[in-house]
Short mmCIF file of C-alpha atoms and ligand atoms in Angstrom, two decimals:
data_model
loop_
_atom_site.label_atom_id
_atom_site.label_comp_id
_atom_site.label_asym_id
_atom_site.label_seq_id
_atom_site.Cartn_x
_atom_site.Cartn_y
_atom_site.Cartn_z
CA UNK Z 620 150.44 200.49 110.28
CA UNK Z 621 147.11 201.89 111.55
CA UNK Z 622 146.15 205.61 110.84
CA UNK Z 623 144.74 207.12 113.98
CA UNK Z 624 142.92 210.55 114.75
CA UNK Z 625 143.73 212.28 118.49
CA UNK Z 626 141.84 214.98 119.68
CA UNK Z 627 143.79 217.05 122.19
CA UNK Z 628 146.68 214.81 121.68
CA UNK Z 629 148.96 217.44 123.31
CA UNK Z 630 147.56 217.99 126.65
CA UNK Z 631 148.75 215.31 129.59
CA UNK Z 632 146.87 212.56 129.10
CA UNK Z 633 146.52 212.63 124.99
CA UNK Z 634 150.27 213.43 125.32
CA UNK Z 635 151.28 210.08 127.46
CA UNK Z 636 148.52 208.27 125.35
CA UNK Z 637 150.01 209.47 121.90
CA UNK Z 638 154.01 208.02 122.98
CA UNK Z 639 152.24 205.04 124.00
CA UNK Z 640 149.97 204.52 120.63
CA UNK Z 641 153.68 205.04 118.90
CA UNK Z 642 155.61 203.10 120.54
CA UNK Z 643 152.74 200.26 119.47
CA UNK Z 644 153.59 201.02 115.86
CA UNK Z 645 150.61 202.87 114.92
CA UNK Z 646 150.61 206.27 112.59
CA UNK Z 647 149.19 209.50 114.42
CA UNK Z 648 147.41 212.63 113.87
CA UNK Z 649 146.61 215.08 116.14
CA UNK Z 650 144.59 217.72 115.84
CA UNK Z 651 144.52 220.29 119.12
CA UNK Z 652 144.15 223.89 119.33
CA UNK Z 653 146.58 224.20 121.81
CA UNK Z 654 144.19 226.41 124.44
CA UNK Z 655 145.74 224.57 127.14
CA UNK Z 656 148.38 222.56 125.96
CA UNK Z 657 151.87 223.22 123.93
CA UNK Z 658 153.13 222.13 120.76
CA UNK Z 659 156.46 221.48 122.80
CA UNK Z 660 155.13 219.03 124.09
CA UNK Z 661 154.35 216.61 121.17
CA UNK Z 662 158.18 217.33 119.87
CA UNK Z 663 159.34 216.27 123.07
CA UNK Z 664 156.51 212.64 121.99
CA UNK Z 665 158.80 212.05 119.27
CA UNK Z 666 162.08 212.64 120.96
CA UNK Z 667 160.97 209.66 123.28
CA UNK Z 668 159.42 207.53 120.30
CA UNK Z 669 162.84 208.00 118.38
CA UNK Z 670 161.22 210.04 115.65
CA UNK Z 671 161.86 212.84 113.59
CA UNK Z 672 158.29 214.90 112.93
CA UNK Z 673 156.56 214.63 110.77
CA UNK Z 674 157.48 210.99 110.97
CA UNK Z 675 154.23 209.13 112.50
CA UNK Z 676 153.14 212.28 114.29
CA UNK Z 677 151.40 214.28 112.06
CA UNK Z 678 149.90 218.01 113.78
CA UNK Z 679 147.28 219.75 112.68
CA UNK Z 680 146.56 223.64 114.75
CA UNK Z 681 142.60 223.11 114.61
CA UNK Z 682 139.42 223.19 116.44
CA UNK Z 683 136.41 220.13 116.49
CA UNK Z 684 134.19 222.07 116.61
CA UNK Z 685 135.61 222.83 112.80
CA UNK Z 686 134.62 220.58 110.07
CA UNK Z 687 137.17 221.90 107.92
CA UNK Z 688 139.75 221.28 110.38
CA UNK Z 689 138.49 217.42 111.07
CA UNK Z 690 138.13 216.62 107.40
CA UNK Z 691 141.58 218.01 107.14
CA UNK Z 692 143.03 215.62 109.64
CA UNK Z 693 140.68 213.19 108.20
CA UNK Z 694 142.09 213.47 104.52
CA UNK Z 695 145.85 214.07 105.25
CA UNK Z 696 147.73 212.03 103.09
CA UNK Z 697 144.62 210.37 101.39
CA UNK Z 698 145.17 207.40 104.40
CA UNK Z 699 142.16 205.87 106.08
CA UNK Z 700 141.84 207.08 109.78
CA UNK Z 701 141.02 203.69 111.51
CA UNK Z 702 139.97 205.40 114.67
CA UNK Z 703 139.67 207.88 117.25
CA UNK Z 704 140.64 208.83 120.46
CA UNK Z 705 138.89 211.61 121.86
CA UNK Z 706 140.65 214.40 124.58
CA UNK Z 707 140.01 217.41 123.70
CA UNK Z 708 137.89 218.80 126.01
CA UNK Z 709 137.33 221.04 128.86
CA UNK Z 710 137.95 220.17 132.25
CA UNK Z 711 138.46 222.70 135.22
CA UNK Z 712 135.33 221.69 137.44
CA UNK Z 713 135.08 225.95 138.90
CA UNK Z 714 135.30 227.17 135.99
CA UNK Z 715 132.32 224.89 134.14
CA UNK Z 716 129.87 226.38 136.87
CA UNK Z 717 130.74 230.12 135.87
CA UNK Z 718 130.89 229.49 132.20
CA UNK Z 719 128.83 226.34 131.26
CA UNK Z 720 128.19 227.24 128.02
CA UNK Z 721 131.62 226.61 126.94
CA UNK Z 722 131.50 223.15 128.60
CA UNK Z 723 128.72 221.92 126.44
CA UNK Z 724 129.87 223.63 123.28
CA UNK Z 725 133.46 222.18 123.46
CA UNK Z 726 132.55 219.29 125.01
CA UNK Z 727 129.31 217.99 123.73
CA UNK Z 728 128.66 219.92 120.62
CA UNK Z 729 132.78 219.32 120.15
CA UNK Z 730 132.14 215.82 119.97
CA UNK Z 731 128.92 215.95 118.17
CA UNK Z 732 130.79 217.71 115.02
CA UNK Z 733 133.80 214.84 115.18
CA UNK Z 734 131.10 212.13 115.05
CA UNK Z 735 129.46 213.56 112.16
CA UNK Z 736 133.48 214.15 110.89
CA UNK Z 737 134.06 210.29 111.49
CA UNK Z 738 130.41 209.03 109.72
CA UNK Z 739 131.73 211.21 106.69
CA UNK Z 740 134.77 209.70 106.57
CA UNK Z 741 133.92 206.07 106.90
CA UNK Z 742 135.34 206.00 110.47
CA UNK Z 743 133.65 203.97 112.97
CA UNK Z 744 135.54 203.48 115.77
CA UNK Z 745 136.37 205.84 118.80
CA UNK Z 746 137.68 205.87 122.54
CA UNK Z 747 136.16 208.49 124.67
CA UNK Z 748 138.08 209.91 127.48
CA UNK Z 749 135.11 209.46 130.71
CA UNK Z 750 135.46 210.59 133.91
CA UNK Z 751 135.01 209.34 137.16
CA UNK Z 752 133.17 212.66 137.91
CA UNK Z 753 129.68 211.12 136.57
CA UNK Z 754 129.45 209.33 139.50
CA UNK Z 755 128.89 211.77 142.08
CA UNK Z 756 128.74 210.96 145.48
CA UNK Z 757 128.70 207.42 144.74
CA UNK Z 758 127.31 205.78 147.85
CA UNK Z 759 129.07 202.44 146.63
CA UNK Z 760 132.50 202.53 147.13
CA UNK Z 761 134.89 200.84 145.19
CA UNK Z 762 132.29 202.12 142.05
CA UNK Z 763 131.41 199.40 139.34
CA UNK Z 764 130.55 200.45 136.27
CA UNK Z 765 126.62 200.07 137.13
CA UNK Z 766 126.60 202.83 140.04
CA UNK Z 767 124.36 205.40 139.53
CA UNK Z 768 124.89 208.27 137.04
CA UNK Z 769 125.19 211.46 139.17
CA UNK Z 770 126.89 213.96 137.86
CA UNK Z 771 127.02 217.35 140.23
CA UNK Z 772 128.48 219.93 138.08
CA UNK Z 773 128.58 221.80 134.54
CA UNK Z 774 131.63 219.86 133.59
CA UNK Z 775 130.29 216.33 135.06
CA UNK Z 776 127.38 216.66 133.28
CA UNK Z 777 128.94 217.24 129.65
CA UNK Z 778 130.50 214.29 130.26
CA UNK Z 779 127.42 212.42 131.32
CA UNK Z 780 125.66 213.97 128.19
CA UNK Z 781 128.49 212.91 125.69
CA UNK Z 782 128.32 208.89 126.94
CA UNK Z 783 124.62 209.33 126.26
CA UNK Z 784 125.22 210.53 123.01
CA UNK Z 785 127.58 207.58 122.29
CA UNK Z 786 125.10 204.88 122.80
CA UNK Z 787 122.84 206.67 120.76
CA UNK Z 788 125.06 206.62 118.03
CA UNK Z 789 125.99 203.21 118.75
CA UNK Z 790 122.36 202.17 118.25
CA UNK Z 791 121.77 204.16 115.29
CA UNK Z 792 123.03 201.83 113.20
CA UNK Z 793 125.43 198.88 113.59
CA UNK Z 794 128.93 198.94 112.94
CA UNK Z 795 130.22 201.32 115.37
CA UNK Z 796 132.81 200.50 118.52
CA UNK Z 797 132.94 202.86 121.08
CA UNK Z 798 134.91 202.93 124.99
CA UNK Z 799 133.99 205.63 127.13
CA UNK Z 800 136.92 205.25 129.57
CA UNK Z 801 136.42 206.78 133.18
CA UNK Z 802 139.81 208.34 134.55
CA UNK Z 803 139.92 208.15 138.03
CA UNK Z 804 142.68 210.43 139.47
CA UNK Z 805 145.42 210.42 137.05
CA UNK Z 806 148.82 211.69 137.87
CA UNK Z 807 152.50 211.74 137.71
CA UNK Z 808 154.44 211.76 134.26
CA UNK Z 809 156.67 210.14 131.86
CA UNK Z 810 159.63 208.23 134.00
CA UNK Z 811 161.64 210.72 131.70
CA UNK Z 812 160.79 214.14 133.43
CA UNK Z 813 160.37 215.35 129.51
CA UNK Z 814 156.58 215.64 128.90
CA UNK Z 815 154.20 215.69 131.81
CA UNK Z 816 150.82 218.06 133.60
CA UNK Z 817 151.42 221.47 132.58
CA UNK Z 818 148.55 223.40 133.91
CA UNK Z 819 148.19 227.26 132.87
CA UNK Z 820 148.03 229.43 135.97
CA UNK Z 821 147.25 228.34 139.55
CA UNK Z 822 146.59 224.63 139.20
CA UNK Z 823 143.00 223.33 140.54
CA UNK Z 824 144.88 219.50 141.16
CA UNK Z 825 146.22 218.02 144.26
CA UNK Z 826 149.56 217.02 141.94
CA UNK Z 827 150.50 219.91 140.09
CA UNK Z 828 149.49 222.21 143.29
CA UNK Z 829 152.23 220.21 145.35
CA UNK Z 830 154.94 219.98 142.89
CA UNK Z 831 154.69 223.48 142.27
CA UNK Z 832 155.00 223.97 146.33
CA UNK Z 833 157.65 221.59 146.38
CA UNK Z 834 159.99 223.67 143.99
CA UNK Z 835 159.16 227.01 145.58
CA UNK Z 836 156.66 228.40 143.40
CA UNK Z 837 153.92 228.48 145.58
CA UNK Z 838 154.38 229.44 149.12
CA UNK Z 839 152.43 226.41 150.97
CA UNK Z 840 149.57 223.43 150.88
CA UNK Z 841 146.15 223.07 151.37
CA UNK Z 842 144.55 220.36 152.58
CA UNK Z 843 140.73 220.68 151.60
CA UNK Z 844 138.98 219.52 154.99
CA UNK Z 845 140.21 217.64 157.70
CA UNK Z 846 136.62 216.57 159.15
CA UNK Z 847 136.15 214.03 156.66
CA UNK Z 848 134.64 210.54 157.55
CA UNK Z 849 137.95 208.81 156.60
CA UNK Z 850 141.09 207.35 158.23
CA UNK Z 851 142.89 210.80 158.61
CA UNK Z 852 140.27 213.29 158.10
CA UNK Z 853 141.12 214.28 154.39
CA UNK Z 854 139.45 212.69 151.76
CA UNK Z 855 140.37 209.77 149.63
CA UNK Z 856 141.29 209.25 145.95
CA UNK Z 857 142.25 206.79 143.40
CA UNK Z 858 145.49 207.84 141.94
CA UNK Z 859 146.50 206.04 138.09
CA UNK Z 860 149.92 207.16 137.10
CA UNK Z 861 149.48 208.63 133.07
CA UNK Z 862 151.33 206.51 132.20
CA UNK Z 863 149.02 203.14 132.96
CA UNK Z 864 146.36 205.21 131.57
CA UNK Z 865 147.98 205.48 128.97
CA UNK Z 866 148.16 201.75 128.39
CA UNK Z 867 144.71 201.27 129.57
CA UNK Z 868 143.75 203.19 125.60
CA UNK Z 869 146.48 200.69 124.10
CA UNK Z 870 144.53 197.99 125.61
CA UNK Z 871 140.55 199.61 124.90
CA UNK Z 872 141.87 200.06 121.09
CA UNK Z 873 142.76 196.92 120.60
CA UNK Z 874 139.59 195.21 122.49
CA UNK Z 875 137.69 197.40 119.86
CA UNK Z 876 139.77 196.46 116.82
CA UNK Z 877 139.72 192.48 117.58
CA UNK Z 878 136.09 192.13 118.59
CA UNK Z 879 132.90 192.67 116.81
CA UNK Z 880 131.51 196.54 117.03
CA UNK Z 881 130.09 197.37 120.71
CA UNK Z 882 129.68 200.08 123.27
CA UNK Z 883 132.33 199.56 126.13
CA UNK Z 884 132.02 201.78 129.41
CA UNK Z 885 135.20 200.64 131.71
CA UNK Z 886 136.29 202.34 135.20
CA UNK Z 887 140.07 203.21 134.77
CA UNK Z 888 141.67 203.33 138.55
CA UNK Z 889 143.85 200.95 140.54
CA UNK Z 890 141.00 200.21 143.19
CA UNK Z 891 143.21 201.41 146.22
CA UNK Z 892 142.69 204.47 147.57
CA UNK Z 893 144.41 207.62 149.28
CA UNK Z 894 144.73 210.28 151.41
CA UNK Z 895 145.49 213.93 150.44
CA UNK Z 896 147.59 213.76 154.07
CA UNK Z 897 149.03 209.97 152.94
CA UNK Z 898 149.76 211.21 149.38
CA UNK Z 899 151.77 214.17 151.07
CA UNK Z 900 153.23 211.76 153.26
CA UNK Z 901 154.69 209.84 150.53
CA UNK Z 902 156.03 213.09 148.04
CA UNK Z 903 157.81 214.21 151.16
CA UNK Z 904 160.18 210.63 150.91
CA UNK Z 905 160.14 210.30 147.25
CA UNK Z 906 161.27 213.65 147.10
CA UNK Z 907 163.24 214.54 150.43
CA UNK Z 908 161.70 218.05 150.56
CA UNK Z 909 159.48 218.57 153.25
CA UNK Z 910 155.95 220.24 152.21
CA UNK Z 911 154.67 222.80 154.03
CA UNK Z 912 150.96 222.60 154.29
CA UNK Z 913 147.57 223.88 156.40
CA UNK Z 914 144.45 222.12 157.11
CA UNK Z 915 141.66 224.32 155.49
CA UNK Z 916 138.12 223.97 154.83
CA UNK Z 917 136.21 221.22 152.85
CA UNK Z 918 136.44 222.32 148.91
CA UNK Z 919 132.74 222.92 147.54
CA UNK Z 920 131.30 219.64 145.55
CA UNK Z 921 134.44 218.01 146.98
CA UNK Z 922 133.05 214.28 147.91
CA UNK Z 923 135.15 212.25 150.96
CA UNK Z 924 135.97 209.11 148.79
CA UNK Z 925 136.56 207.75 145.23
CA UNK Z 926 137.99 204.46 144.11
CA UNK Z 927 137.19 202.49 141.13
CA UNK Z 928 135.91 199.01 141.16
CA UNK Z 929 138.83 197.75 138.59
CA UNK Z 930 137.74 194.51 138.03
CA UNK Z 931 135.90 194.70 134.58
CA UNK Z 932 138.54 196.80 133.37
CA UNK Z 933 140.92 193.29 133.94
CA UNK Z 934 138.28 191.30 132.65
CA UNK Z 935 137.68 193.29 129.46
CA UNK Z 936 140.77 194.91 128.67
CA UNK Z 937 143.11 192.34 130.44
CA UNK Z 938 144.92 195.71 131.84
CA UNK Z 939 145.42 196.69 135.27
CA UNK Z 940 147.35 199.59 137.36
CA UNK Z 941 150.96 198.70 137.59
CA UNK Z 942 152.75 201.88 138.97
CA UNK Z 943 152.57 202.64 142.87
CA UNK Z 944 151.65 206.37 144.75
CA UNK Z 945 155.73 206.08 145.07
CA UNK Z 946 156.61 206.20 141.67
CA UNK Z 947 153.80 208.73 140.89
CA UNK Z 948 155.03 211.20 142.93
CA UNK Z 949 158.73 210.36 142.20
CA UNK Z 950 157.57 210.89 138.32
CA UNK Z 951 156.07 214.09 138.98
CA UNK Z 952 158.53 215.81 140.65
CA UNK Z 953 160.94 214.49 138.18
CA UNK Z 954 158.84 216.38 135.77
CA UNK Z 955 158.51 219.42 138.07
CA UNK Z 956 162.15 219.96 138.75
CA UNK Z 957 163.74 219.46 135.27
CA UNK Z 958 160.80 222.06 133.98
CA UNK Z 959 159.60 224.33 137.00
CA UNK Z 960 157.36 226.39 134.60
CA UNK Z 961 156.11 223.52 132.10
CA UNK Z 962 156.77 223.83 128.31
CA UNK Z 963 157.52 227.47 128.50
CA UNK Z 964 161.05 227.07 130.15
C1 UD1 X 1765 138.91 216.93 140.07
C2 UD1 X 1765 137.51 217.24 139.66
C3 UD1 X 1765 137.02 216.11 138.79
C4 UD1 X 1765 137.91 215.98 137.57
C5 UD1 X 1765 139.35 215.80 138.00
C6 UD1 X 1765 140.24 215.93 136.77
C7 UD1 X 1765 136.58 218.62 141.47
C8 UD1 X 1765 135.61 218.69 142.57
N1 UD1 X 1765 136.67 217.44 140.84
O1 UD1 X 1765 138.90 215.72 140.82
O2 UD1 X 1765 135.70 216.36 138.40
O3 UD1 X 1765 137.52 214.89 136.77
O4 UD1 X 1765 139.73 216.81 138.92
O5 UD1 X 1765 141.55 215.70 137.09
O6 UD1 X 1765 137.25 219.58 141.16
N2 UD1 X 1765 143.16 218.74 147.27
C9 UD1 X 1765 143.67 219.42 148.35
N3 UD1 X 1765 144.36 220.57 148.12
C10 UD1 X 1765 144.57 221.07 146.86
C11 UD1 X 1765 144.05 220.37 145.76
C12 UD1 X 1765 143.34 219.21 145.99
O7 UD1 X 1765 143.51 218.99 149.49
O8 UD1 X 1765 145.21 222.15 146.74
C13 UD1 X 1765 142.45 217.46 147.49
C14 UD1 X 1765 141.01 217.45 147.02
O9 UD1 X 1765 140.14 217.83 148.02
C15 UD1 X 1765 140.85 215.97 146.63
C16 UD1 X 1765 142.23 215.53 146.20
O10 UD1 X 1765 143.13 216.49 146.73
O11 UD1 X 1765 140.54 215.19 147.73
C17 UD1 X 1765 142.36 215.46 144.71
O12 UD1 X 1765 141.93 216.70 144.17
P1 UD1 X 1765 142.00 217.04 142.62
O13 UD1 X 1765 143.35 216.71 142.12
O14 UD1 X 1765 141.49 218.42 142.44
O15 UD1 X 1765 141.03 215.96 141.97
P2 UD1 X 1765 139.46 215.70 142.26
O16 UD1 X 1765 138.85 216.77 143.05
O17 UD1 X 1765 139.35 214.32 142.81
#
């Protein structure tokens, strides 16, 4: 089966993506330096894939900003790496406006030194992990795909800059296939509770802020504005459980793989959006703990509403959201309870 490459396969979303990819059939390496992310939790990828590492899951401890490291994961086992799918990255919004030269070191030159990685090693083919962020305060909502490019902060704009760079590349020379996939909100965690979001100190997300209120940890929520110009006053997200994002990469690999080489740019959200007060409406009765919380101020460079126009997503990738807010939160506090403190129990 297929030899594929994951950057920052062990963080939430390249950990959800990897079991996916395996339980497809294909062979994985992943190369992450584990800054904000646990080896743990790629053992706990096989446990659920029935495997016994190094079986299909091959780790390498490395940087991409390393060539040595890439042509490492690159040559292991003399195999062909067929393609790539990119996470590792930086992503805490605050912290890309005090230190933005980190963000476009790890995050654009990062991915500048695993392009020139893939061209040397006859590899043409890569998924990007995108972000709704890019979008701004997108005055269209749902957002297609053609919305304006925005992007409001350090972080937003490495992503920007990276997409840019792909469809350079891709018109460099032919022969390349490339998705840049934009996340919308994604959340909850394997249906397991055995790999899931394990942020390092306080957590900057609506999710893993709640959970971790929810099991005592942190003594209350709150609720970033309640003057906004929607239903309720707080402002509105689309939530994807990590899991459907996770088949939404299934589904952009294999567009890339059957059809000829091309630049794909897809939205990946369910198109329905919620509350921060509906979404702690909802953990409350999935969970039966009730949630203490305050109404505070508006979060800088927060924006009132985001959903994704998911419609060329279904036409492209013949994928769409299955899992509801309900199982999301009853996911991540399945998660939250049988690990209170992540992979470091
Ligand atoms: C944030 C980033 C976004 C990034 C994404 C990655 C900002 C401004 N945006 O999105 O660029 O791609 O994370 O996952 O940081 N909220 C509360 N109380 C909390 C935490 C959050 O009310 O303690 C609210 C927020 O105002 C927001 C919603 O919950 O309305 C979701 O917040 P969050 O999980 O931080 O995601 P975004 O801000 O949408």
């Amino acid at each position: 089966m297929a030899k594929l490459l994951v950057t920052g396969g062990a963080g939430f979303i390249g950990s959800h993506t990897c079991l996916a990819l395996l339980e497809a059939g294909f062979s994985l390496v992943v190369i992450d330096d584990f800054s904000n992310s646990s080896p743990e939790a790629l053992k706990r990828v096989s446990t659920l894939a029935r495997l016994q590492l190094p079986e299909r899951l091959q780790i390498i401890e490395g940087d991409i900003r390393n060539s040595e490291d890439l042509d490492k994961a690159f040559l292991l086992n003399n195999e062909l790496v067929e393609a790539v799918i990119h996470f590792a990255g930086l992503k805490a919004v605050e912290e890309s406006i005090r230190n933005p030269l980190s963000y476009w070191d790890v995050n654009v030159n990062g991915t500048c030194c695993l392009l020139e990685a893939m061209r040397r090693n006859r590899c043409r083919t890569i998924v990007f992990s995108s972000s709704a962020t890019l979008y701004g305060n997108s005055e269209r909502v749902p957002i297609p795909e053609t919305s304006l490019i925005e992007p409001l902060n350090p972080y937003a704009n490495t992503k920007a800059a990276v997409e840019t760079l792909l469809a350079d590349v891709s018109a460099s020379e032919t022969g390349w296939r490339i998705a840049s996939l934009r996340y919308f909100n994604p959340v909850g965690a394997h249906p397991s509770g055995l790999i899931g979001e394990a942020p390092n100190g306080i957590p900057n997300n609506l999710f893993p802020y709640l959970t971790q209120v929810a099991i005592g940890r942190r003594k209350d929520m709150e609720v970033f504005g309640g003057d906004w110009p929607t239903i309720d006053g707080s402002n509105i997200r689309d939530y994807i459980h990590v899991m459907d994002l996770a088949e939404g990469h299934c589904a952009a690999l294999k567009v890339l793989r059957d059809e000829e080489p091309q630049l794909l740019t897809v939205n990946l959200g369910s198109g329905r959006g919620y509350s921060v007060l509906e979404v702690l409406r909802t953990f409350e009765k999935e969970s039966g703990i009730k949630v203490p919380f305050k109404i505070g101020k508006r979060r800088a460079g927060d924006i009132p509403s985001s959903i994704a126009d998911p419609n060329l997503a279904m036409e492209r990738l013949s994928w769409k959201t299955k899992r509801t807010l309900s199982e999301m939160c009853r996911d991540a506090w399945a998660w939250q309870q049988a690990n209170p403190y992540g992979y470091s129990n």
